[in-house]
Amino acid sequence: MAYVVAAYGVAWAIHMIYLFTLGAREKELRQSLETLKALGRE
Amino acid sequence: MATNGQLPEELLRIPQPPAAKNWVRLWASITFALLLLGLYEALIGAPTEATMGIYQRIFYFHVPAAMIGFLSFFINFLASIWYLLKRSPRADALAIATAEVGLAFLSINLTTGPIWAKPVWGIWWTWDARLTLTLIIWVMYVSYIVLRQFTPSAELQPRLSAALGIFIFAAVPIDYMAIRWWRTQHPAPVILGGKNSGLDPHMYFAVLCCEIAFLALMATLVRFRYEQEIVKHWLEARRRGVLLTQGELGVTDQGPGIRS
């Protein structure tokens, strides 16, 4: 049972790591957008 | 339409990030429901296999992860050809999105495999054709992503990636056929494996549920990542537009720049 839980846990963890990576990139893009808007207003 | 210095016309038509993300909630909900169904079928719904017992349930995530990973790499291969033919930034965005998502799925396949192998074979790993080729493919797609990060030229980066994407995909069909061509420690195929292969109908249903759930997850992740890459292109082009309108690059340009 421990092996099955470990396998499904690892699959879940890999997806979560990738989702966090996507989230961090999204945040970075939004910050760039704000910076660009500020640049455009200057 | 004005060319706006180096601003590609196609990128000017791309929507801003907030407008592009309206689909996320709906797609994520559908994907989550499918994943729950897949998980239920894999852990509870499908019957326990006679020889391997409960450990065989790892199969329901292990195999679909490989199939969806390989499908992602196939789309990467097509997008790479599309990029080299048309130089489309959309093709480049699709290529990087599918490479990353494919790598995530292949990572699941490569980690769940040894966890399944240990109680069934008594070893975590063996250097047979299937396992070795899968590991090589994983390393090559990691190299593909690292190469993109470390290629400084904006023009060279997608071209190099596209060429590499086409070449490294050649290993994928060989890996797929490895358990058909050669005698390996890895089991013979039970899906599309010929007349001596097959699964219990309920096991088939469980695999199918997980395949569809992973396919939906792949589509969601690829689309999300694709839009991020498009927005990145758009931001870079707009930034160039702002710099050009401000004359910071020493070029006079009457392009639109940032209006909002």
Tab-separated table of N, CA, C and O in Angstrom, chain B residues 10 82-89 91 155 159:
chain	number	residue	atom	x	y	z
B	10	GLU	N	1.427	40.407	-36.091
B	10	GLU	CA	0.648	39.346	-35.444
B	10	GLU	C	0.525	39.575	-33.939
B	10	GLU	O	-0.517	39.381	-33.336
B	82	TRP	N	6.523	23.562	-37.847
B	82	TRP	CA	5.708	24.743	-38.171
B	82	TRP	C	6.543	26.017	-37.988
B	82	TRP	O	6.514	26.915	-38.837
B	83	TYR	N	7.321	26.080	-36.917
B	83	TYR	CA	8.122	27.276	-36.686
B	83	TYR	C	9.175	27.453	-37.781
B	83	TYR	O	9.341	28.543	-38.324
B	84	LEU	N	9.856	26.366	-38.121
B	84	LEU	CA	10.921	26.488	-39.131
B	84	LEU	C	10.363	26.860	-40.499
B	84	LEU	O	11.017	27.543	-41.284
B	85	LEU	N	9.125	26.429	-40.777
B	85	LEU	CA	8.520	26.751	-42.069
B	85	LEU	C	7.976	28.170	-42.111
B	85	LEU	O	8.120	28.876	-43.100
B	86	LYS	N	7.313	28.600	-41.023
B	86	LYS	CA	6.576	29.878	-41.043
B	86	LYS	C	7.168	30.969	-40.161
B	86	LYS	O	6.701	32.110	-40.195
B	87	ARG	N	8.122	30.608	-39.279
B	87	ARG	CA	8.698	31.556	-38.301
B	87	ARG	C	7.605	32.212	-37.453
B	87	ARG	O	7.675	33.401	-37.127
B	88	SER	N	6.584	31.426	-37.105
B	88	SER	CA	5.471	31.968	-36.337
B	88	SER	C	5.795	31.944	-34.840
B	88	SER	O	6.171	30.900	-34.295
B	89	PRO	N	5.611	33.086	-34.129
B	89	PRO	CA	5.826	33.070	-32.678
B	89	PRO	C	4.838	32.168	-31.948
B	89	PRO	O	5.116	31.673	-30.862
B	91	ALA	N	3.885	29.218	-33.056
B	91	ALA	CA	4.467	27.867	-33.133
B	91	ALA	C	5.548	27.704	-32.074
B	91	ALA	O	5.627	26.665	-31.403
B	155	GLU	N	16.336	35.806	-31.662
B	155	GLU	CA	16.049	35.217	-32.973
B	155	GLU	C	16.580	33.790	-33.057
B	155	GLU	O	15.942	32.898	-33.613
B	159	ARG	N	14.838	29.221	-33.201
B	159	ARG	CA	15.331	28.412	-34.326
B	159	ARG	C	16.115	27.200	-33.844
B	159	ARG	O	15.922	26.080	-34.318
